[in-house]
Backbone as a chain_set.jsonl record, in Angstrom:
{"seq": "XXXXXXXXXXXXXXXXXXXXXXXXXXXXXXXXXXXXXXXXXXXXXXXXXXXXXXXXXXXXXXXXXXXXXXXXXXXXXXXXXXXXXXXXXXXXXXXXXXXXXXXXXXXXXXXXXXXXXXXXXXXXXXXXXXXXXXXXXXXXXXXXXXXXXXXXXXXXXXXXXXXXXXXXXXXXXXXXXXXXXXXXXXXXXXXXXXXXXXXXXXXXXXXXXXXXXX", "coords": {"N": [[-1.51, -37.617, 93.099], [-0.09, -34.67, 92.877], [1.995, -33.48, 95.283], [1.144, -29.961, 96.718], [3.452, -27.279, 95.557], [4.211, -25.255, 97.619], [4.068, -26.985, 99.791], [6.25, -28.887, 99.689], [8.994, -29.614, 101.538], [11.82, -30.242, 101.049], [12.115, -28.19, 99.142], [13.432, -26.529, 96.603], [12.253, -23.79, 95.688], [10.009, -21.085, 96.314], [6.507, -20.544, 96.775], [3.615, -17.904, 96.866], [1.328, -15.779, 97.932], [1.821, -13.003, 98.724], [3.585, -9.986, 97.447], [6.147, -9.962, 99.014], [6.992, -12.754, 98.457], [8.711, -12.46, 96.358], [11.399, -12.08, 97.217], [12.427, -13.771, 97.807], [14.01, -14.965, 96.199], [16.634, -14.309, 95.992], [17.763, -15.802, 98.308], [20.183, -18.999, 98.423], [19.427, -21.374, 98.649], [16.801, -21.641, 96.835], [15.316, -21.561, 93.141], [13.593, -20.772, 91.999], [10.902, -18.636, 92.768], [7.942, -17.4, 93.182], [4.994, -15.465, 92.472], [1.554, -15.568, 93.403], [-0.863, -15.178, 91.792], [-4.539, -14.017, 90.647], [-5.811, -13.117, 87.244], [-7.422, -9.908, 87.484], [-10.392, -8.558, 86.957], [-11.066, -6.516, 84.799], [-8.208, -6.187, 84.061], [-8.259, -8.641, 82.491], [-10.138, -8.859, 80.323], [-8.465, -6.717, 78.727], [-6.712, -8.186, 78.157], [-7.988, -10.217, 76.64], [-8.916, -8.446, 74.043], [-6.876, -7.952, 73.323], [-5.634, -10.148, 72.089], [-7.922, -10.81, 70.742], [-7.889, -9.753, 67.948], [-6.677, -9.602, 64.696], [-4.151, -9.214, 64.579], [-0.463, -9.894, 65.522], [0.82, -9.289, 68.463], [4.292, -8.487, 69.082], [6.301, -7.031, 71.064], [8.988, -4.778, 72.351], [11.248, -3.712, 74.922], [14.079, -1.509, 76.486], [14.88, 0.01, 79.389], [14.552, 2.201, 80.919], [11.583, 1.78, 83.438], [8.653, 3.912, 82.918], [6.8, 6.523, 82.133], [7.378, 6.977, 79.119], [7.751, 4.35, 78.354], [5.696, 3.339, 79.121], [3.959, 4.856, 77.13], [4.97, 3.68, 74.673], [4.73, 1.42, 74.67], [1.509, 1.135, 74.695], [1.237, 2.173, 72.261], [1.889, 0.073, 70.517], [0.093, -1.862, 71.096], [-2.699, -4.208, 69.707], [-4.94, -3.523, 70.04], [-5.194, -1.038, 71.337], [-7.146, 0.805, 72.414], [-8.439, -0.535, 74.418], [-6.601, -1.235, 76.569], [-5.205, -0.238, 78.594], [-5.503, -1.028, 81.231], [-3.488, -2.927, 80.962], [-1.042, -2.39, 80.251], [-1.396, -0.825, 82.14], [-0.432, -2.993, 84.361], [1.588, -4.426, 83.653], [3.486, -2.117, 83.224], [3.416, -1.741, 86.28], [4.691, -4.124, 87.028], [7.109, -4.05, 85.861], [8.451, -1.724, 87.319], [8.86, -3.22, 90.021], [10.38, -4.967, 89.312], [12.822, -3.526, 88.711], [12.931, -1.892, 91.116], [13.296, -4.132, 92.713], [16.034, -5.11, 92.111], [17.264, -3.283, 92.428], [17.992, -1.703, 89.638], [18.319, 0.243, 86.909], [17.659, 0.315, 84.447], [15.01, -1.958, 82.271], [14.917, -4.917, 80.238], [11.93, -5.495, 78.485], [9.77, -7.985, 77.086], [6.511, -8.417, 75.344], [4.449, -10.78, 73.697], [2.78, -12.467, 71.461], [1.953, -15.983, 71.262], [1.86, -18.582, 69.15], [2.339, -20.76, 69.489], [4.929, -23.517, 70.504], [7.299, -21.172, 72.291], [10.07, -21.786, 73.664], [10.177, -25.333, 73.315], [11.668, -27.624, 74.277], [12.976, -28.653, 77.29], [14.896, -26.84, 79.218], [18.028, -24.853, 80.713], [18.113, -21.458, 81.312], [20.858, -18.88, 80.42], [20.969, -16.482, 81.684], [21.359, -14.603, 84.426], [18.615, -13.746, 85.377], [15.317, -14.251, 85.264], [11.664, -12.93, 84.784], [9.053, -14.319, 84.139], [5.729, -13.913, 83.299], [2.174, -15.252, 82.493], [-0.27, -14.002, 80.708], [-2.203, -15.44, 79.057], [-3.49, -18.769, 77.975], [-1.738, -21.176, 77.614], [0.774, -22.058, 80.678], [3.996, -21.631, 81.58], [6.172, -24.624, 82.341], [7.869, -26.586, 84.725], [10.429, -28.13, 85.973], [11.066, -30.007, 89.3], [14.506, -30.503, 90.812], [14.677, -32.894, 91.267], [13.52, -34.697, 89.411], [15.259, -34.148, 87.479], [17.628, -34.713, 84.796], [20.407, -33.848, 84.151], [22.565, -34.105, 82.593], [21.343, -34.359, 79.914], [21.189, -31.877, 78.805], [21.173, -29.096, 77.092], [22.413, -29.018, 73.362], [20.367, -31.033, 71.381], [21.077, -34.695, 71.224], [21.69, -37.678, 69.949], [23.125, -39.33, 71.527], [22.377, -38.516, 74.178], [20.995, -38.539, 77.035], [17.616, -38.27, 78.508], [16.518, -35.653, 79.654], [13.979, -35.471, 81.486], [13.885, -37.176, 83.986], [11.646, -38.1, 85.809], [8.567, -38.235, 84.748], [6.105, -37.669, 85.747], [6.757, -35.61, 87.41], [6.733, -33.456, 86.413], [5.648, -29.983, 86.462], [3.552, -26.57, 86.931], [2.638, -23.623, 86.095], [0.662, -21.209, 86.583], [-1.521, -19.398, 84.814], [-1.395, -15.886, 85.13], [0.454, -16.025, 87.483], [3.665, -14.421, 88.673], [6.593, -15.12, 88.267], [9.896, -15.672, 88.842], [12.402, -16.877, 88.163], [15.527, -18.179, 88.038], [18.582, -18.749, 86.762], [21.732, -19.805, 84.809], [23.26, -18.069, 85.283], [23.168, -16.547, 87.559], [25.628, -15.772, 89.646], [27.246, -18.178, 91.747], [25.34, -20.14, 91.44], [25.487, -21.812, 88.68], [25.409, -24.198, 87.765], [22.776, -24.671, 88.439], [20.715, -23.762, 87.65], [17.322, -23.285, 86.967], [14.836, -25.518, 85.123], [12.722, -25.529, 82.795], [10.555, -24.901, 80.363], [8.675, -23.786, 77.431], [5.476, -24.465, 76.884], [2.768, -26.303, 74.541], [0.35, -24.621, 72.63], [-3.024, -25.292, 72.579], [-4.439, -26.845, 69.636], [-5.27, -23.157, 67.924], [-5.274, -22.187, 69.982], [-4.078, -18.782, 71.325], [-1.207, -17.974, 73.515], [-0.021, -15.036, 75.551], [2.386, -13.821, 76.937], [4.87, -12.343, 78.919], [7.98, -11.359, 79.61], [10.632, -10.366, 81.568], [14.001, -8.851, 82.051], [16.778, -8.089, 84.3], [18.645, -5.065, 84.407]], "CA": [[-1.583, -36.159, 92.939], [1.452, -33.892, 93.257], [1.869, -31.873, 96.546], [1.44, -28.494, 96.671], [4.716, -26.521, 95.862], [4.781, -24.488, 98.864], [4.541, -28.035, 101.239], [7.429, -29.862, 99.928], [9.903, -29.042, 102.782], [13.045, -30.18, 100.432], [11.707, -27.259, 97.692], [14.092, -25.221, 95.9], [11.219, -23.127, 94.895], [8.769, -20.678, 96.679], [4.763, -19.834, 96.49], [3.101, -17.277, 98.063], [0.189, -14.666, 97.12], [1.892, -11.506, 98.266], [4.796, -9.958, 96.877], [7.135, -10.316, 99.741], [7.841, -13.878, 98.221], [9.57, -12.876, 95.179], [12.844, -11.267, 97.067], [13.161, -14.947, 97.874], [14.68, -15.611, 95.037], [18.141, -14.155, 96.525], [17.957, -17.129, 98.843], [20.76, -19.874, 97.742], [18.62, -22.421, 97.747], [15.708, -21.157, 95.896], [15.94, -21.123, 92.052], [12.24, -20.544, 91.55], [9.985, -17.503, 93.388], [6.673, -17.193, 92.361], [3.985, -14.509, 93.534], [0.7, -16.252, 92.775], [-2.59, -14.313, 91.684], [-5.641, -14.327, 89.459], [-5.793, -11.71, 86.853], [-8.669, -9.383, 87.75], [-11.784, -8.608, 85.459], [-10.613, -5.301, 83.808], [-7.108, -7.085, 83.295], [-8.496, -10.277, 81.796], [-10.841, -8.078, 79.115], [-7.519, -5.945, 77.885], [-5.75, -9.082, 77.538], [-8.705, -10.784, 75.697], [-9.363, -7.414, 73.616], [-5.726, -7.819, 72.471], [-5.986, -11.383, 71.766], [-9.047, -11.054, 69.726], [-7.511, -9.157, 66.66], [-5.707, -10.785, 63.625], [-2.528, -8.55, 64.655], [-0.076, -10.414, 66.731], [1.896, -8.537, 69.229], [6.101, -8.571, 69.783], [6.623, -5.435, 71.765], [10.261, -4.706, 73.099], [11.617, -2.334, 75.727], [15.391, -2.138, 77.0], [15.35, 1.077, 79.28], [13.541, 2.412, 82.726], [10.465, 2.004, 83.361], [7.992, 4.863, 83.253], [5.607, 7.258, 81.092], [7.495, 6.545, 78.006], [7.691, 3.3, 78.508], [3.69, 2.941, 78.878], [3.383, 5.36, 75.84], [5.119, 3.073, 73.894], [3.615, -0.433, 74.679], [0.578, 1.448, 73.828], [1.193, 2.187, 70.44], [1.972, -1.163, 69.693], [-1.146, -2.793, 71.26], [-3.23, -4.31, 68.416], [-6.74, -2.795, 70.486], [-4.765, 0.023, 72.28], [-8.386, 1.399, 73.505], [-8.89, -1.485, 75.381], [-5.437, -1.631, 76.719], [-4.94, 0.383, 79.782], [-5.496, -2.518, 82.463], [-2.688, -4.457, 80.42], [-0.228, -1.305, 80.454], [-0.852, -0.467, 83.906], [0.142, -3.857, 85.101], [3.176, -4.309, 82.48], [4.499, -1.18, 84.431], [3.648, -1.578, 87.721], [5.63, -5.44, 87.153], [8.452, -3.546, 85.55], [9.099, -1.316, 88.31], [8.872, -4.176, 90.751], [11.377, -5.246, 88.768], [13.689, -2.577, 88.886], [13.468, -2.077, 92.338], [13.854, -5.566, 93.161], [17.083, -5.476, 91.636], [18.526, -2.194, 92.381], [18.867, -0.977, 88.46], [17.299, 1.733, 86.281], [16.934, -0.495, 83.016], [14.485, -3.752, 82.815], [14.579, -5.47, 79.092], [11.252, -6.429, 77.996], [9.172, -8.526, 76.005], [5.594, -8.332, 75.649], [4.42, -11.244, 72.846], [1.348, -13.309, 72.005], [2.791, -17.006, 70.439], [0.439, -19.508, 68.76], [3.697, -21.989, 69.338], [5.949, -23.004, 72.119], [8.538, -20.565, 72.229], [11.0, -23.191, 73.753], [9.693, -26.351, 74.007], [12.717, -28.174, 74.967], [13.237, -28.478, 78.438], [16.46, -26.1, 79.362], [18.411, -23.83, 81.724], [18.596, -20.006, 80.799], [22.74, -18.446, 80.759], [21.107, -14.936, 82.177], [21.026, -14.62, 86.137], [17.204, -13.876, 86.53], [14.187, -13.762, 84.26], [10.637, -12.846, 85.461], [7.825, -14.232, 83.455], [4.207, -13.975, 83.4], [1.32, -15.403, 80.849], [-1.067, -13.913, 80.768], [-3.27, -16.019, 78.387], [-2.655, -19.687, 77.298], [-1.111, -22.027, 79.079], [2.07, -20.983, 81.256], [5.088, -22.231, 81.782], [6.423, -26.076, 82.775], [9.143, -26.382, 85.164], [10.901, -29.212, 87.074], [11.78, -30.036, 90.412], [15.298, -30.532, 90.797], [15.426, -34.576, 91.385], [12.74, -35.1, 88.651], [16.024, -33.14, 86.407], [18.896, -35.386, 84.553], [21.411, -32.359, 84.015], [23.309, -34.804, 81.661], [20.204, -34.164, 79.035], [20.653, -30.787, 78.671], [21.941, -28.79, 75.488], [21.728, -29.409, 72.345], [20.013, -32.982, 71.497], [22.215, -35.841, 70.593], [21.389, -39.229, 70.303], [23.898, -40.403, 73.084], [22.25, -37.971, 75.4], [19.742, -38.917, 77.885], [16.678, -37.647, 78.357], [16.53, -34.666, 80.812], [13.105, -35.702, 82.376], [13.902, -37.98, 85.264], [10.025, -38.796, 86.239], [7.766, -37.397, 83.824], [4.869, -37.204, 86.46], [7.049, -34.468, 88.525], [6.52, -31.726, 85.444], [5.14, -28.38, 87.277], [3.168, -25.765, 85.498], [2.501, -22.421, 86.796], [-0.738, -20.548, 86.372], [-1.975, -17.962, 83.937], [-1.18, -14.854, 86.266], [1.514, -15.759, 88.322], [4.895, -13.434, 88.395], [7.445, -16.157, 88.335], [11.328, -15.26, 88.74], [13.682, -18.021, 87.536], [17.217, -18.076, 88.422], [19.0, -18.794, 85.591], [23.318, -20.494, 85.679], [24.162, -16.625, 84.634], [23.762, -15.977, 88.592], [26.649, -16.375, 90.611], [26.614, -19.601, 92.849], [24.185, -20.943, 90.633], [26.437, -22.007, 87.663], [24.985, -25.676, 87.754], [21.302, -25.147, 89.356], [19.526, -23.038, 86.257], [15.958, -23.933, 86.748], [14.972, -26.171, 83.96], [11.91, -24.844, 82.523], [10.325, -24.939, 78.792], [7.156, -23.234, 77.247], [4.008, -25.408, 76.498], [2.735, -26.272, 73.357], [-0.78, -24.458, 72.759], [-3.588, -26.45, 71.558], [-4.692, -25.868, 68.183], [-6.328, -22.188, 67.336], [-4.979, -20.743, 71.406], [-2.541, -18.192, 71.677], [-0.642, -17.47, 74.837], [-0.189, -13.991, 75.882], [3.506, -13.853, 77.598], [5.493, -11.219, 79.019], [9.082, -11.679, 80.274], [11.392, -9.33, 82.008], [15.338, -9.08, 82.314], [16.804, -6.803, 84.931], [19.677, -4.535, 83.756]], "C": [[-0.306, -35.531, 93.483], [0.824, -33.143, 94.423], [1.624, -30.824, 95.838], [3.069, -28.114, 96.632], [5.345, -25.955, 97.183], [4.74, -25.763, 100.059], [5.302, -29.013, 100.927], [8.82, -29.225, 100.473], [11.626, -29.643, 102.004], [12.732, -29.154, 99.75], [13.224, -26.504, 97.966], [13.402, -23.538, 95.388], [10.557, -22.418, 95.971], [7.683, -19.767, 96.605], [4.753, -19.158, 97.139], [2.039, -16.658, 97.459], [0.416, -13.384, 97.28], [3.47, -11.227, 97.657], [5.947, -10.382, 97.298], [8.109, -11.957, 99.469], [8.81, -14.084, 97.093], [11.092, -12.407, 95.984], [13.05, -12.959, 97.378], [14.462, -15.647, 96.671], [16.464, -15.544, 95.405], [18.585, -15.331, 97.464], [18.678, -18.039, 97.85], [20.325, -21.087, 97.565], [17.477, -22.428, 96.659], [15.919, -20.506, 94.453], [13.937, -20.959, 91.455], [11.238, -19.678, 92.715], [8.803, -17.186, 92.382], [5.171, -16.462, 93.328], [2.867, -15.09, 93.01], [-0.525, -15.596, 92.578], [-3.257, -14.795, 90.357], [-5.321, -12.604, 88.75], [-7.307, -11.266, 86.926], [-9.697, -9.05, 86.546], [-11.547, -7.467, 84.482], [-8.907, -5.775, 83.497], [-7.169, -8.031, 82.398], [-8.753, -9.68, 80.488], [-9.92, -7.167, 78.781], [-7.225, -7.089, 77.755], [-6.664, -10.064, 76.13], [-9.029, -9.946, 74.715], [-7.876, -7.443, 72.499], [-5.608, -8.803, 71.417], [-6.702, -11.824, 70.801], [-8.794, -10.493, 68.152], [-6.94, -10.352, 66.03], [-4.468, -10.156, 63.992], [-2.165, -9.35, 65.713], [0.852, -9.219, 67.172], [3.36, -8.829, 69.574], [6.663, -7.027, 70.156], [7.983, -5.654, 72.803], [10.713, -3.405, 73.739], [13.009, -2.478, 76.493], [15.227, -0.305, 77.712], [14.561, 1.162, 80.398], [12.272, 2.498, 82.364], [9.678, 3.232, 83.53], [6.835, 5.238, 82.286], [5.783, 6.917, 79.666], [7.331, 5.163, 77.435], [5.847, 2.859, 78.048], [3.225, 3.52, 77.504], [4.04, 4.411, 74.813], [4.817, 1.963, 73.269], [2.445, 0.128, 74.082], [-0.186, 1.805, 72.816], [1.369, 1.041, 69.769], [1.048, -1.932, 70.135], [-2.027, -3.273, 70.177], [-4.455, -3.78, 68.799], [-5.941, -1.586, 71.849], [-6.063, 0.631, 73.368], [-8.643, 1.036, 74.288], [-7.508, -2.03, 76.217], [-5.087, -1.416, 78.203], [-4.612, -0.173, 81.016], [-3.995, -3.02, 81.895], [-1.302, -3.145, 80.878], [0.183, -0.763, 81.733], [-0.177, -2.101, 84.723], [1.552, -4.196, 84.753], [4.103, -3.578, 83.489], [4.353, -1.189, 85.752], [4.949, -3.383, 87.962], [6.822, -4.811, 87.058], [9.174, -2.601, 86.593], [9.373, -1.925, 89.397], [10.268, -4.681, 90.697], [12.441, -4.665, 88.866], [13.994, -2.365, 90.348], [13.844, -2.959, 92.994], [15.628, -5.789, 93.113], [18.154, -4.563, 91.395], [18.992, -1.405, 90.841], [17.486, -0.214, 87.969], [16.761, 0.551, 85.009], [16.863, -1.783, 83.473], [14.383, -3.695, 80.598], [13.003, -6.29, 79.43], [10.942, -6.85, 77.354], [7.752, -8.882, 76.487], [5.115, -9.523, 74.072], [3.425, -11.77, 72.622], [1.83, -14.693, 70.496], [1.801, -18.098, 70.25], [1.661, -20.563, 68.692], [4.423, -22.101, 70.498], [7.094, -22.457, 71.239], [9.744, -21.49, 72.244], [10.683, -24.223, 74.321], [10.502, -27.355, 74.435], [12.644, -27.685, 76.25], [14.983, -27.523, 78.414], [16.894, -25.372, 80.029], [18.163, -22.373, 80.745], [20.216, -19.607, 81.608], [22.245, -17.398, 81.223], [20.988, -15.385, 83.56], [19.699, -14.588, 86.292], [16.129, -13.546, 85.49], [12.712, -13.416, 85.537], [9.77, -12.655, 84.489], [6.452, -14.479, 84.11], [3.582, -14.345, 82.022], [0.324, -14.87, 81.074], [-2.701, -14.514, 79.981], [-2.173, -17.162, 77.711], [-2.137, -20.379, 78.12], [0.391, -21.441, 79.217], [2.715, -21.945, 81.27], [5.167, -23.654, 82.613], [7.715, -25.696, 83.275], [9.507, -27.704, 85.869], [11.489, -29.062, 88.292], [13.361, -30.42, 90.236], [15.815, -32.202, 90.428], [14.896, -35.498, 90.779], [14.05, -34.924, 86.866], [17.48, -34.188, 85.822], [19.719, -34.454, 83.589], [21.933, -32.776, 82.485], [22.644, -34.6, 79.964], [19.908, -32.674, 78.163], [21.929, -30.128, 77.482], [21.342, -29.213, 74.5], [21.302, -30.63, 72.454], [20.971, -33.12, 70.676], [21.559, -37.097, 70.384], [21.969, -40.014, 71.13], [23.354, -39.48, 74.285], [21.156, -38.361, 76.431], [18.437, -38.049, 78.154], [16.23, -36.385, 79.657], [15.129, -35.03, 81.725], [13.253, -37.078, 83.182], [12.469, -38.718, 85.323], [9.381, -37.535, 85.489], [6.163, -37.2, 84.723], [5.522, -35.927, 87.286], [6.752, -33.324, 87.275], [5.309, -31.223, 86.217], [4.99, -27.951, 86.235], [2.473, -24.541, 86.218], [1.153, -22.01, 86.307], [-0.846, -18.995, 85.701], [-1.764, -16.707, 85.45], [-0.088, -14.79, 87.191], [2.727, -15.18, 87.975], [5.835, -14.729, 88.955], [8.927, -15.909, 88.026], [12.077, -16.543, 88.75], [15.308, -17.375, 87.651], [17.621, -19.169, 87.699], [21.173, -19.166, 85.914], [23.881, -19.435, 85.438], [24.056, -16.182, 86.291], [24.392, -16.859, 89.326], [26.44, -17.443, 92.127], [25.724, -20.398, 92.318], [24.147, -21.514, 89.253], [25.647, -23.273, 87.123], [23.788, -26.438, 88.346], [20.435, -23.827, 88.483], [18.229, -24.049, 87.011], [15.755, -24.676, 85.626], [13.465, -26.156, 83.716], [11.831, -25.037, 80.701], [8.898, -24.239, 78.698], [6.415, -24.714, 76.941], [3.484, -25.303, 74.971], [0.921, -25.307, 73.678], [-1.392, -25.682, 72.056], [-3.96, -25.405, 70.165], [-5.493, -24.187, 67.988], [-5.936, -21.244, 68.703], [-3.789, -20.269, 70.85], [-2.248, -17.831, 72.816], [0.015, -16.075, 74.055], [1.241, -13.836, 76.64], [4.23, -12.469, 77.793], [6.901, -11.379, 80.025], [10.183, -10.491, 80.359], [13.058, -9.568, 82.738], [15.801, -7.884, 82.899], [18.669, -6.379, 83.934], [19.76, -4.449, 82.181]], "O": [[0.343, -35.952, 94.441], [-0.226, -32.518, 94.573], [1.802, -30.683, 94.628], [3.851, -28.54, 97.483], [6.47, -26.094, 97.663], [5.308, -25.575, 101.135], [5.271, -30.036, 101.612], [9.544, -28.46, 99.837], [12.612, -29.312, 102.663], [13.913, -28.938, 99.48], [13.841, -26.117, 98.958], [13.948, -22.541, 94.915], [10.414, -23.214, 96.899], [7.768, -18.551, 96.43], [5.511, -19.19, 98.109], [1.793, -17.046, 96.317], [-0.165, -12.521, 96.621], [4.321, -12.096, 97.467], [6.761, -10.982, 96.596], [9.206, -12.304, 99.906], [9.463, -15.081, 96.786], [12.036, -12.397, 95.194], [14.173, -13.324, 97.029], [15.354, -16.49, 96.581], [17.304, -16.413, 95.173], [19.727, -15.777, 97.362], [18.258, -18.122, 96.696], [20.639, -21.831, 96.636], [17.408, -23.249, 95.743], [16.439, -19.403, 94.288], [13.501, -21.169, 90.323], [10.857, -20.405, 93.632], [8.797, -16.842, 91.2], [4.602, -16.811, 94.362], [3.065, -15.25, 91.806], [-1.245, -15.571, 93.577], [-2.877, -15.524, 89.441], [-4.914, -11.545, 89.227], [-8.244, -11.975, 86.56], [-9.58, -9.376, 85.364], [-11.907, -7.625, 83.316], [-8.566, -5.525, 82.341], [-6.273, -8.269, 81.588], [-7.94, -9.809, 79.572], [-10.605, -6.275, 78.28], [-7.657, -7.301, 76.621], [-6.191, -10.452, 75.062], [-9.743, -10.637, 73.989], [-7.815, -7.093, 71.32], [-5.507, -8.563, 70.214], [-6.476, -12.807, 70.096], [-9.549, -10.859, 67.251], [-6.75, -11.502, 66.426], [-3.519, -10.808, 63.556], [-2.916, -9.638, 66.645], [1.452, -8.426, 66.447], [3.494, -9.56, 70.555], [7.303, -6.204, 69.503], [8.04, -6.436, 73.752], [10.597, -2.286, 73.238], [13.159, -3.514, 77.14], [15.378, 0.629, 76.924], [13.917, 0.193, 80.801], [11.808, 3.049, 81.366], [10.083, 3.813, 84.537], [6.081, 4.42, 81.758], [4.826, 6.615, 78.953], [6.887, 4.885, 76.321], [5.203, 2.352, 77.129], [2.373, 2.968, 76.807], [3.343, 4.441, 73.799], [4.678, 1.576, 72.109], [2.198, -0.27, 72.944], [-1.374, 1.83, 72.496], [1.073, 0.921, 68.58], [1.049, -2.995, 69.514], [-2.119, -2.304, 69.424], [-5.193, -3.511, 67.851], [-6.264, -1.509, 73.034], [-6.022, 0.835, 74.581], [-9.118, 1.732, 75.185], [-7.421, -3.232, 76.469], [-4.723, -2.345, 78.923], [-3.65, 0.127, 81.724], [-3.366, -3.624, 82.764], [-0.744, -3.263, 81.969], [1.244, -0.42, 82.254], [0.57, -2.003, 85.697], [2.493, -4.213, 85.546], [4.996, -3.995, 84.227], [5.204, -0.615, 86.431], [5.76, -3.57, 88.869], [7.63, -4.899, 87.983], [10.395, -2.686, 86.724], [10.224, -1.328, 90.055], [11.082, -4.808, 91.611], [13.328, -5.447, 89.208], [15.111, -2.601, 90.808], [14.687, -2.791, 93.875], [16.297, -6.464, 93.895], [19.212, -4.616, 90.767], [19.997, -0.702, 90.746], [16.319, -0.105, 88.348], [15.618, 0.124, 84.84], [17.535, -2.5, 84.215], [13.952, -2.788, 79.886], [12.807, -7.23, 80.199], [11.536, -6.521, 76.327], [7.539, -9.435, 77.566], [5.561, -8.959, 73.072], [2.712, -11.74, 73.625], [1.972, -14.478, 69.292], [1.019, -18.449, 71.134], [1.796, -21.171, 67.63], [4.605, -21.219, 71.337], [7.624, -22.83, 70.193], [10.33, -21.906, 71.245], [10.759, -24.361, 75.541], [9.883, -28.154, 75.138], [12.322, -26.518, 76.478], [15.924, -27.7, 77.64], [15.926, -24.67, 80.32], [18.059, -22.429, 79.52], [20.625, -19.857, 82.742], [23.258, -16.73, 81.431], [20.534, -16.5, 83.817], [19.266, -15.267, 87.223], [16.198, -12.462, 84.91], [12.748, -13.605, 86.753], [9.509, -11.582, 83.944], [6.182, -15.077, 85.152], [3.996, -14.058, 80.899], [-0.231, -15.458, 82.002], [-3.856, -14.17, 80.233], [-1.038, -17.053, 77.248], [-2.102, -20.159, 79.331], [1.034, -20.739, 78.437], [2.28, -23.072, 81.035], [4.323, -23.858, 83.487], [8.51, -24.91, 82.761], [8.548, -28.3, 86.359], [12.319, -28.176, 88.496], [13.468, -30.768, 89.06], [16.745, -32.638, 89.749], [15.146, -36.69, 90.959], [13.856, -35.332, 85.721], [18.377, -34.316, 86.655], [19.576, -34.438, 82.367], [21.804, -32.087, 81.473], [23.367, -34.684, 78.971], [19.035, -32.357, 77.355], [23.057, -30.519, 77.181], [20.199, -29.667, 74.441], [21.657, -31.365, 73.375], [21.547, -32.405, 69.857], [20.562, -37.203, 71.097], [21.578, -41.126, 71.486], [23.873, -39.673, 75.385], [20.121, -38.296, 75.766], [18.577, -36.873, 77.82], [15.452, -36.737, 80.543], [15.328, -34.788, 82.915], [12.576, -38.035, 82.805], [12.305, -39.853, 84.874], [9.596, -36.327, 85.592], [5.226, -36.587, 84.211], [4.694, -35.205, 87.842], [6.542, -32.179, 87.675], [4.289, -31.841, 86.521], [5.485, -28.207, 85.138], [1.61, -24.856, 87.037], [0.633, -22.762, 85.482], [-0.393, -17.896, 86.024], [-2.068, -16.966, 86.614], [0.31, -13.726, 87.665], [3.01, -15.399, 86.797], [5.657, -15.188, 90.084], [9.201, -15.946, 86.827], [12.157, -17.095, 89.848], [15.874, -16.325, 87.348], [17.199, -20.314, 87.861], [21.775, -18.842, 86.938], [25.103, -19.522, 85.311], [24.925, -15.346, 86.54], [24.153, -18.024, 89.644], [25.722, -17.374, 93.124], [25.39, -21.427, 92.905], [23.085, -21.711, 88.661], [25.278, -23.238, 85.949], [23.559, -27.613, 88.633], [19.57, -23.123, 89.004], [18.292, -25.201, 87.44], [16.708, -24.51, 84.866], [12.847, -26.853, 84.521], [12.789, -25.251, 79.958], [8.123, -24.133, 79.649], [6.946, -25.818, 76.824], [3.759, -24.325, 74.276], [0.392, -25.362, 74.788], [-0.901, -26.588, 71.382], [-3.884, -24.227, 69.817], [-6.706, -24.38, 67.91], [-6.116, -20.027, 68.746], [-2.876, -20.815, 70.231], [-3.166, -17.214, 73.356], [0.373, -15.876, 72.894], [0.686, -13.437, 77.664], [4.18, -11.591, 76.932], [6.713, -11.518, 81.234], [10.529, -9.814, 79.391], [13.275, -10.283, 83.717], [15.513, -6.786, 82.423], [19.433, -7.044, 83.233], [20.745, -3.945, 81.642]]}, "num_chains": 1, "name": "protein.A"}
């Protein structure tokens, strides 16, 4: 059985349950911060309310968070009535976000994917993402010494296989706010997290929502 995240005392990475653990992420060793919660019962039933339509959702926002912001996600909800829970958390993340990071505009993306997005294992070139799933399975990530760097990019056939030990793959939990540090921030050129989506099984869709500051 794998440790716990938060008790391997080499980690690059750290858990917690209140917020105070995402500023970790500014820490130079830490390329993974993750606030850990359940989503509550009037959160769960907007997200399943959305979920349940034939409309899929790709909702985008590049701009400060606020009133407009919420009025807008909420026109594109496919069960807007039943939405409110999903909207209020969206924005209370996004301002999190913003203040975390000192800027007025957060890019988002609000989506619901019956596919992995990227199922290749791979770094991200931006400095800092911050996803959440809210439905579906969440994100896979690796420890650092589970990671063969050499693997990474496009595929080749002379390239090696980026998973080191295929028992170290990590996988985050429906609900958790998970900030990835990405080789786009400085000092961290050559320590991207290495991270991929999950495949669903047949007939699920994941529920995802990922946020870029500036």
């Amino acid at each position: 059985m794998q440790p716990h995240p938060s008790l391997d005392t080499s980690a690059h990475w750290a858990f917690g349950q209140e917020i105070e653990v995402l500023p970790r992420i500014f820490d130079d060793d830490i390329t993974l911060a993750v606030m850990q919660r359940r989503l509550d019962s009037a959160l769960a039933l907007a997200v399943r309310a959305q979920l349940n339509g034939s409309r899929s959702l790709d909702w985008h926002w590049r701009g400060a968070p606020g009133q407009a912001m919420k009025e807008d996600l909420e026109r594109r909800l496919p069960a807007p009535e039943a939405g409110a829970a999903l909207v209020e958390d969206v924005s209370h993340i996004a301002e999190a976000m913003a203040y975390l990071f000192s800027t007025e505009a957060i890019g988002i993306r609000l989506r619901t994917l019956e596919g992995a997005m990227c199922p290749r294992f791979h770094v991200d070139n931006l400095a800092v993402r911050l996803v959440t799933t809210y439905a579906g399975p969440a994100s896979e990530w690796l420890p650092e010494h589970a990671v063969n760097r050499a693997g990474l990019g496009a595929p080749h056939p002379d390239k090696p296989d980026i998973v080191a030990d295929p028992d170290a793959i990590r996988q985050l939990a429906v609900g958790d706010l998970a900030l990835l540090k990405g080789c786009g921030w400085i000092g961290n050129e050559e320590r991207g997290l290495v991270h991929r989506s999950p495949q669903p099984a047949a007939g699920e869709r994941r529920l995802l929502l990922a946020l870029d500051p500036g």
